[in-house]
Every structure is written in C-alpha cells, then in structure tokens.
Amino acid sequence: MAAEKKRLVPISIREEEIRCDRTHEDYDTCLIKGPTVLDAIQCTFFLMDPTISTPQNPVVEKIRSYPRKAEDRTMSKITEVTIVAGPPSPKCQIQHDAPAVVFSVGGYSSYAGNFFHDFNDGFIPMYVTVNSFFPDQDVVLVLTDVNDWWSSKFTELLRTFSKHPIINLDNESATHCFPSASLGIITHGPMTVNPALLPNSKDMTDFRAFLGKAYGQTQTQNPPKSRPRLVITSRRGTVGRQLLNQDEVKIEAEKIGFDVSILEPKRGTPLNESYALINSSHAMVGIHGAALTHSLFLRPGAVFVQVVPLGAEWVSEVCFEMSAKAMGLEYMEYKIMAEESSLIETYSKDEMIIKDPVAYRGEKFSNHPAMRIYLRKQNVKLDIVRFRDYLKLVYVKAKKFMDKEG
C-alpha cells in the first residue's frame, strides 16, 4: 500500500486498456478500456485476452472505490476490488452492452446513515465520475458495501443514474462481461461539481436538474400560493445543534407571513416526499448540519438560510454555502451571538472558545478537538427579536421568488 501512495504519475499496465491514476489525495481511479469479465465472488475484474502478461506473471491492481483515500480507518471498511491482467478470464454468464462503473457506498454513507455524506461522498462524486469517464452514455452500476435500507431509500436516484439493474457485489455470484469499466470515484471537493474538469462541462445546476429528473416526475401541480412557504429543518433527538426554541421561531415566521413546515428527516423518510415539500417551497432555514443537504432540492432562486453556530464558520461555508451559490440559490446566513449558544452556560464570554473561535481552533478544524465541542455539544436558542428582523428580509426575498416562479 505504501508503494502505491508514492506513485506521482498515472501508471499504465497496457496504455490502451488499463490505466490507474493514484496521483490524487482523495481518491484513486482505474479505467479498463477493453472488454473485461467481473468475477463477483472474487470481486475481481479480468482483462479479456491480455497480450502483455502470462499466467505465471500476472499484472494485478487493487482499488478501494471511495473518496476518503487519506483516512486509513475509513478506507479499511471499504471492499477492495482487484483488476487482473494475465490468467485466463472466467467464462461470461451475463453480457452487458454498457460499461461498468464501480464504487462503494460504505464509509460515512450507508454504514453511518449520514445524509450529508450520502451526497458529498456518494451521489455527487458518482455524478462526477460518470460524466468524467462516460459522459452522456448509459452505464451499469456495480456497488459494494450496500445496506438494504440505503438502496431502498435511494431507488429513484439510482434508477436515474442507470436504467439497468444494479449489481451488488455483496450478494452477487454470477460472472458479468462489460465492454469497459471504471473503478474508483472522483471528487471535485466538498459538495462540488467543477465544470472545468468535465468533458461535458456539467455543473451543480445540472446536478440539481438531475435530482429533479429523479424525484420531480411524480409531483402534482400545486395551486397558486398566497403565502411563501418556509421549511425549517429540525434536529430534535440528535446530538448537538438543536434549535431549542423551534416552536417560538415557527410562530414568529407565521406572524411575518410565512406558511411554515417543519422537516424532521429520518432514515425511513421517502425522499420523494422531502423533495416535493422543499421543491415547492420558497425558503428554507436550518442550523448547520446534515439535514441542510436537503437544500439540494430547493429551486434555483429560492432562499436558503444557514444558521451558523459558534465556531462553525468554515465548515458551514465549505459544506453548504458554496454549493448553494453554485446552484443559484439566494444564500443567506445568520451567525449566532454568544448569548444564543448553549456553550455560554459552560464557558464565559471572555474565554477564547467563545470570544474568538477561529483563534481557538484555527482556520480549519476538521482534526481539532474543538470540533466535538462546537458541533456536538452546542445547541442554539435564537434571539427572537434579532431573528425576527432577519426573517423579515427573508420574507421579502421569498415573496419576490414566489411571485415570479409560483
């Protein structure tokens, strides 16, 4: 493994047939350009009729298809898939006309059940990968590390990626033949699709349209609305970043003129229902957390308000602000004051952890012990007077969007 990490340039087993690129910090990829046979039981792709190797001297590459390459603990949970050029390949039982795209949905996704990582480590990189290797082509999805609840929850989205039945290597026994295959999953960064890196110049607005294709087909036409719809994402029952006076905030928003809905997503919540609610809304408000991933379902031009807890400025920007702007949302943020944080009950206002979070934990804090304090031990009680004035501005923008788009 150590030798693989030191590779600084793309390596080639056979220039026109198999190429593995291990130059990126976050992921590896291997592309099989020629016909290949998948032995599902061995989790191995065999190059058909190789001419460069002998059975006594095979060429072997191994890859874990998940975009957390630098995290050894996470990657150890990802199934390793092998590519072999050398031995005679097994006989083909099922022939496919479309290329295979291989990736894991383990890690933080199906194992942890984290909605943010489902998209950040899964579906957005999947979208990037398919459009990198096989733009505007049909593909066959080959998945590893799949939980039943995960495949059931994301059925519509998976069908939008491919019209073919999914091959689940966790319980598949047949051999499958493909004209080509890609292994590994490409990320452009947190919640990002970079059009400059794709041959068809797709971006986050295209990904948003892709989600609409998956979940927007079953929607019925809603009657015209007289009041803008506001969705408040709830974190009740979770660890940290709960809105302690949620009911009070809801009442204030209704007084201002919003029709308010509370979204309290659970693992079993059908995504088409969440999509229908949010896509028909004009504004969304929530404290930084995985539930804000539902902002992907907002229509371009809708208002998205991220409530930023103390110490969460950088992670709020990286996870949701940049993606919201890239999708054409009207992004706004409400940075809480020290008095609105539950941490004020534990620390004094003069302590650095409250007074200057950036100085306390640094510009980026993914590996800083403060991460657990700011994200897991902090709840929020909004100053209703202060937040009311903010909501009035949100209402003006949401009403303008409603009058224009319905």
Coordinates of C-alpha atoms in Angstrom, one line a residue:
M1 CA 0.0 0.0 0.0
A2 CA 2.8 2.4 0.9
A3 CA 4.4 1.9 -2.6
E4 CA 1.1 2.7 -4.3
K5 CA 0.7 6.0 -2.4
K6 CA 4.1 7.2 -3.6
R7 CA 3.1 7.0 -7.3
L8 CA 3.1 10.5 -8.6
V9 CA 2.0 9.9 -12.3
P10 CA -0.7 7.8 -13.9
I11 CA 0.6 4.2 -14.4
S12 CA -0.3 2.0 -17.3
I13 CA -0.4 -1.7 -17.5
R14 CA -1.3 -1.5 -21.1
E15 CA -1.6 2.0 -22.5
E16 CA -4.9 1.4 -24.4
E17 CA -6.6 -1.0 -22.0
I18 CA -5.9 -0.5 -18.3
R19 CA -4.8 2.7 -16.5
C20 CA -4.7 3.5 -12.8
D21 CA -4.3 7.0 -11.6
R22 CA -3.1 7.3 -8.0
T23 CA -2.0 10.9 -8.0
H24 CA -4.9 12.4 -6.1
E25 CA -5.0 12.9 -2.4
D26 CA -8.7 11.9 -2.0
Y27 CA -9.2 9.1 -4.5
D28 CA -7.7 6.5 -6.9
T29 CA -9.2 5.5 -10.2
C30 CA -8.7 2.7 -12.6
L31 CA -10.1 2.7 -16.2
I32 CA -10.4 -0.6 -18.2
K33 CA -10.9 0.4 -21.8
G34 CA -11.1 -3.1 -23.2
P35 CA -13.5 -6.0 -22.7
T36 CA -13.5 -7.2 -19.1
V37 CA -15.1 -10.0 -17.1
L38 CA -16.2 -9.5 -13.5
D39 CA -16.0 -12.5 -11.1
A40 CA -18.4 -11.2 -8.5
I41 CA -17.4 -13.8 -5.9
Q42 CA -13.7 -12.8 -6.0
C43 CA -14.5 -9.1 -6.5
T44 CA -12.1 -9.2 -9.5
F45 CA -12.2 -7.8 -13.0
F46 CA -10.2 -9.8 -15.5
L47 CA -8.9 -8.2 -18.7
M48 CA -10.1 -10.4 -21.5
D49 CA -7.3 -11.9 -23.8
P50 CA -4.4 -9.9 -22.4
T51 CA -1.3 -9.9 -24.5
I52 CA 1.2 -8.4 -22.2
S53 CA 1.3 -11.0 -19.4
T54 CA 1.4 -14.7 -18.8
P55 CA -0.4 -16.9 -16.2
Q56 CA 3.0 -17.1 -14.4
N57 CA 3.5 -13.4 -14.4
P58 CA 0.1 -11.6 -14.0
V59 CA -0.3 -7.9 -13.5
V60 CA -2.5 -7.0 -10.6
E61 CA -4.0 -3.7 -9.4
K62 CA -6.2 -3.2 -6.3
I63 CA -8.5 -0.3 -5.5
R64 CA -11.0 0.8 -2.9
S65 CA -13.7 2.9 -4.6
Y66 CA -14.3 5.6 -2.0
P67 CA -13.2 9.3 -1.9
R68 CA -11.5 9.3 1.5
K69 CA -8.2 7.9 0.5
A70 CA -6.2 9.6 3.2
E71 CA -8.4 8.2 6.0
D72 CA -7.0 4.8 6.7
R73 CA -9.7 3.9 9.2
T74 CA -12.5 4.7 6.9
M75 CA -10.9 3.1 3.9
S76 CA -10.3 -0.1 5.8
K77 CA -14.1 -0.6 5.8
I78 CA -14.3 -0.3 2.0
T79 CA -14.3 -3.5 0.0
E80 CA -11.1 -3.9 -2.1
V81 CA -11.7 -4.7 -5.8
T82 CA -8.9 -6.4 -7.9
I83 CA -8.0 -5.9 -11.6
V84 CA -6.0 -8.8 -13.1
A85 CA -4.3 -9.0 -16.5
G86 CA -2.7 -12.4 -17.0
P87 CA -4.6 -15.5 -16.1
P88 CA -7.3 -16.7 -18.4
S89 CA -10.5 -14.9 -17.5
P90 CA -13.6 -16.9 -16.3
K91 CA -16.4 -17.6 -18.7
C92 CA -19.0 -14.9 -19.1
Q93 CA -22.5 -15.7 -17.8
I94 CA -24.2 -12.3 -18.3
Q95 CA -23.3 -10.0 -21.1
H96 CA -23.7 -6.2 -20.8
D97 CA -23.6 -3.7 -23.6
A98 CA -22.9 -0.7 -21.3
P99 CA -19.7 0.0 -19.3
A100 CA -19.5 -0.8 -15.6
V101 CA -19.0 2.0 -13.0
V102 CA -17.7 0.6 -9.7
F103 CA -17.9 2.3 -6.4
S104 CA -18.5 1.7 -2.7
V105 CA -21.4 3.3 -0.7
G106 CA -19.8 2.4 2.6
G107 CA -17.7 4.7 4.8
Y108 CA -19.8 7.5 6.1
S109 CA -22.7 6.8 3.9
S110 CA -24.7 3.5 4.2
Y111 CA -23.0 2.4 7.3
A112 CA -23.4 5.6 9.3
G113 CA -26.6 6.7 7.7
N114 CA -25.5 10.3 7.2
F115 CA -27.5 12.2 4.6
F116 CA -24.7 14.7 4.0
H117 CA -22.2 12.0 3.3
D118 CA -24.7 10.2 1.1
F119 CA -24.3 13.1 -1.3
N120 CA -20.9 14.5 -0.5
D121 CA -19.1 11.1 -0.6
G122 CA -21.6 9.3 -2.8
F123 CA -24.0 10.8 -5.3
I124 CA -22.2 14.0 -6.3
P125 CA -18.9 12.1 -6.8
M126 CA -20.9 9.4 -8.7
Y127 CA -22.3 12.1 -10.9
V128 CA -18.8 13.5 -11.5
T129 CA -17.3 10.1 -12.2
V130 CA -19.9 9.0 -14.7
N131 CA -19.6 12.4 -16.5
S132 CA -15.8 12.1 -16.4
F133 CA -15.4 8.6 -17.9
F134 CA -18.7 8.0 -19.8
P135 CA -20.4 11.4 -20.5
D136 CA -23.9 11.1 -21.9
Q137 CA -23.6 7.3 -22.0
D138 CA -25.6 4.6 -20.4
V139 CA -23.7 2.7 -17.6
V140 CA -24.2 -0.3 -15.3
L141 CA -23.7 0.5 -11.6
V142 CA -21.6 -2.0 -9.7
L143 CA -21.8 -1.3 -5.9
T144 CA -20.1 -2.6 -2.8
D145 CA -20.8 -2.3 0.9
V146 CA -24.6 -1.7 0.4
N147 CA -27.2 -1.8 3.1
D148 CA -30.8 -2.8 2.2
W149 CA -32.2 0.4 3.7
W150 CA -29.8 2.5 1.7
S151 CA -30.7 1.0 -1.7
S152 CA -34.4 1.2 -0.8
K153 CA -34.1 4.9 0.2
F154 CA -32.3 6.0 -3.0
T155 CA -34.1 3.7 -5.5
E156 CA -35.3 6.6 -7.7
L157 CA -31.9 8.3 -7.8
L158 CA -30.1 5.1 -8.6
R159 CA -32.5 4.4 -11.5
T160 CA -31.8 7.9 -12.8
F161 CA -28.1 7.0 -13.0
S162 CA -28.7 3.8 -14.9
K163 CA -31.7 2.0 -16.5
H164 CA -30.0 -1.3 -15.8
P165 CA -30.4 -3.4 -12.7
I166 CA -27.7 -2.7 -10.1
I167 CA -25.1 -5.3 -9.5
N168 CA -24.5 -5.6 -5.8
L169 CA -21.2 -7.3 -5.3
D170 CA -22.1 -8.1 -1.7
N171 CA -24.6 -10.8 -2.7
E172 CA -23.8 -11.4 -6.4
S173 CA -22.4 -14.8 -7.6
A174 CA -22.6 -14.7 -11.5
T175 CA -19.8 -13.5 -13.8
H176 CA -20.6 -10.4 -15.9
C177 CA -18.9 -9.1 -19.1
F178 CA -18.6 -5.4 -20.0
P179 CA -17.1 -3.6 -23.0
S180 CA -15.2 -1.4 -20.5
A181 CA -15.2 -0.3 -16.8
S182 CA -14.2 2.4 -14.4
L183 CA -13.3 1.8 -10.8
G184 CA -12.9 4.5 -8.2
I185 CA -14.9 7.6 -7.5
I186 CA -13.8 11.1 -8.3
T187 CA -14.5 14.1 -6.1
H188 CA -14.0 17.7 -7.0
G189 CA -14.2 18.8 -3.4
P190 CA -17.0 19.2 -0.8
M191 CA -20.4 19.3 -2.4
T192 CA -18.9 20.4 -5.7
V193 CA -19.2 19.7 -9.5
N194 CA -16.4 21.6 -11.3
P195 CA -17.4 22.1 -15.0
A196 CA -13.8 22.9 -15.9
L197 CA -12.9 19.3 -15.0
L198 CA -15.6 17.6 -17.0
P199 CA -15.7 16.9 -20.8
N200 CA -19.3 18.0 -21.0
S201 CA -18.9 21.0 -18.6
K202 CA -21.7 19.9 -16.2
D203 CA -22.0 21.9 -13.0
M204 CA -24.1 22.0 -9.8
T205 CA -27.1 23.3 -11.6
D206 CA -27.0 20.3 -13.9
F207 CA -26.8 18.0 -10.8
R208 CA -29.8 19.8 -9.3
A209 CA -31.7 19.2 -12.6
F210 CA -30.6 15.5 -12.3
L211 CA -32.2 15.3 -8.9
G212 CA -35.4 16.9 -10.4
K213 CA -35.4 14.1 -13.0
A214 CA -35.2 11.5 -10.3
Y215 CA -37.8 13.0 -7.9
G216 CA -39.8 15.6 -9.8
Q217 CA -41.7 13.3 -12.1
T218 CA -44.4 12.2 -9.6
Q219 CA -45.2 15.7 -8.4
T220 CA -48.7 17.1 -8.9
Q221 CA -49.3 20.7 -9.8
N222 CA -49.9 22.8 -6.7
P223 CA -52.5 25.5 -6.6
P224 CA -51.2 29.1 -6.5
K225 CA -49.9 30.1 -3.1
S226 CA -50.8 33.3 -1.3
R227 CA -48.1 33.0 1.4
P228 CA -44.5 32.0 0.8
R229 CA -43.7 28.5 2.1
L230 CA -40.8 28.3 4.6
V231 CA -39.3 25.0 5.6
I232 CA -37.5 24.7 9.0
T233 CA -35.1 21.8 9.3
S234 CA -35.3 20.2 12.7
R235 CA -32.5 18.3 14.6
R236 CA -34.6 17.2 17.6
G237 CA -33.3 14.0 19.1
T238 CA -29.8 14.4 17.6
V239 CA -26.6 15.2 19.3
G240 CA -25.8 18.9 19.2
R241 CA -27.0 21.9 17.1
Q242 CA -30.6 21.6 18.2
L243 CA -32.9 24.6 17.8
L244 CA -34.1 24.9 21.4
N245 CA -36.9 27.4 20.7
Q246 CA -38.1 25.9 17.4
D247 CA -41.8 26.3 18.2
E248 CA -41.2 30.0 19.0
V249 CA -39.3 30.6 15.8
K250 CA -42.2 28.9 13.8
I251 CA -44.8 31.2 15.4
E252 CA -42.7 34.3 14.6
A253 CA -42.3 33.2 11.0
E254 CA -46.0 32.7 10.6
K255 CA -46.7 36.1 12.1
I256 CA -44.4 37.6 9.5
G257 CA -46.4 35.9 6.7
F258 CA -44.9 32.5 6.0
D259 CA -46.7 29.2 5.6
V260 CA -44.3 27.1 7.8
S261 CA -43.5 23.4 7.6
I262 CA -41.1 21.5 9.9
L263 CA -38.8 19.0 8.2
E264 CA -37.6 16.4 10.7
P265 CA -35.9 13.9 8.4
K266 CA -35.5 10.3 9.4
R267 CA -33.7 7.4 7.8
G268 CA -37.1 6.0 6.6
T269 CA -38.5 9.3 5.2
P270 CA -39.2 8.7 1.5
L271 CA -37.1 11.2 -0.5
N272 CA -39.8 11.9 -3.0
E273 CA -41.9 13.3 -0.1
S274 CA -39.0 15.5 1.1
Y275 CA -38.3 16.6 -2.5
A276 CA -42.0 17.5 -3.0
L277 CA -42.1 19.6 0.1
I278 CA -38.8 21.5 -0.4
N279 CA -39.1 21.9 -4.2
S280 CA -42.5 23.6 -3.7
S281 CA -41.1 25.9 -1.0
H282 CA -39.7 29.4 -1.3
A283 CA -37.3 29.5 1.6
M284 CA -35.5 27.1 3.9
V285 CA -33.9 27.7 7.3
G286 CA -31.8 25.4 9.5
I287 CA -28.8 25.1 11.8
H288 CA -25.7 23.8 10.1
G289 CA -25.9 20.0 9.9
A290 CA -26.6 17.1 7.6
A291 CA -30.3 18.0 7.2
L292 CA -29.3 21.1 5.2
T293 CA -28.3 18.7 2.5
H294 CA -31.9 18.9 1.6
S295 CA -31.1 22.4 0.2
L296 CA -30.2 20.5 -3.0
F297 CA -33.9 20.1 -3.5
L298 CA -34.6 23.9 -3.5
R299 CA -35.4 25.5 -6.8
P300 CA -32.8 28.0 -8.2
G301 CA -33.7 31.4 -6.8
A302 CA -35.2 30.1 -3.6
V303 CA -33.9 31.5 -0.3
F304 CA -31.6 29.3 1.8
V305 CA -30.7 30.4 5.3
Q306 CA -28.0 28.6 7.2
V307 CA -27.8 29.3 10.9
V308 CA -24.1 29.2 11.8
P309 CA -23.3 28.2 15.3
L310 CA -20.2 29.5 17.1
G311 CA -17.0 28.0 15.7
A312 CA -18.7 26.5 12.6
E313 CA -18.0 29.3 10.1
W314 CA -15.5 27.4 7.9
V315 CA -17.4 24.1 7.8
S316 CA -20.6 25.9 7.1
E317 CA -19.1 27.7 4.1
V318 CA -17.5 24.5 2.7
C319 CA -20.4 22.2 3.2
F320 CA -23.4 24.3 2.2
E321 CA -22.6 28.0 1.3
M322 CA -20.6 27.2 -1.8
S323 CA -22.9 24.6 -3.1
A324 CA -26.0 26.8 -2.6
K325 CA -24.4 29.7 -4.6
A326 CA -23.3 27.3 -7.3
M327 CA -26.9 26.1 -7.7
G328 CA -28.2 29.6 -8.0
L329 CA -29.9 29.8 -4.6
E330 CA -30.4 33.1 -2.7
Y331 CA -28.0 32.2 0.1
M332 CA -28.2 34.0 3.4
E333 CA -26.6 33.1 6.8
Y334 CA -27.4 34.0 10.3
K335 CA -24.3 33.9 12.6
I336 CA -25.4 33.5 16.2
M337 CA -24.2 35.6 19.0
A338 CA -22.6 34.1 22.1
E339 CA -25.8 34.6 24.0
E340 CA -27.6 32.4 21.5
S341 CA -25.3 29.4 22.1
S342 CA -25.7 26.8 24.9
L343 CA -21.9 26.9 25.3
I344 CA -22.3 30.2 27.2
E345 CA -23.6 28.0 30.1
T346 CA -20.3 26.2 30.3
Y347 CA -17.8 28.9 29.3
S348 CA -17.5 32.6 30.0
K349 CA -17.8 35.2 27.2
D350 CA -14.1 36.1 27.8
E351 CA -12.8 32.6 27.1
M352 CA -11.2 32.1 23.7
I353 CA -13.6 29.3 22.8
I354 CA -16.4 31.8 22.9
K355 CA -14.7 35.1 22.2
D356 CA -12.6 34.0 19.2
P357 CA -13.3 30.5 17.9
V358 CA -11.0 31.0 14.9
A359 CA -8.1 31.7 17.1
Y360 CA -9.1 28.9 19.4
R361 CA -9.3 26.1 16.8
G362 CA -7.6 27.6 13.7
E363 CA -8.9 28.4 10.3
K364 CA -9.9 24.8 9.6
F365 CA -10.7 22.4 12.4
S366 CA -11.5 19.0 10.9
N367 CA -9.0 17.4 13.2
H368 CA -9.1 19.8 16.1
P369 CA -10.6 18.6 19.5
A370 CA -12.8 21.7 19.3
M371 CA -14.8 20.1 16.6
R372 CA -16.7 17.9 19.1
I373 CA -17.4 20.9 21.3
Y374 CA -18.7 23.2 18.5
L375 CA -20.6 20.6 16.6
R376 CA -21.7 18.0 19.2
K377 CA -22.0 19.9 22.5
Q378 CA -23.6 23.2 21.2
N379 CA -27.3 23.9 20.9
V380 CA -28.9 27.1 19.8
K381 CA -31.6 29.3 21.2
L382 CA -32.2 32.1 18.8
D383 CA -32.8 35.7 20.0
I384 CA -36.3 36.1 18.7
V385 CA -36.2 39.9 18.5
R386 CA -32.9 39.8 16.5
F387 CA -34.0 36.8 14.3
R388 CA -37.4 38.5 13.6
D389 CA -35.7 41.4 11.8
Y390 CA -33.7 38.9 9.9
L391 CA -36.8 36.8 8.9
K392 CA -38.5 40.0 7.6
L393 CA -35.7 40.2 5.0
V394 CA -36.0 36.5 4.2
Y395 CA -39.7 37.0 3.7
V396 CA -39.2 39.9 1.2
K397 CA -36.9 37.7 -0.9
A398 CA -39.1 34.6 -0.7
K399 CA -42.2 36.6 -1.6
K400 CA -40.4 38.0 -4.6
F401 CA -39.4 34.5 -5.7
M402 CA -42.9 33.2 -5.2
D403 CA -44.4 36.0 -7.3
K404 CA -42.0 35.2 -10.1
E405 CA -41.9 31.4 -10.0
G406 CA -45.1 30.3 -8.2

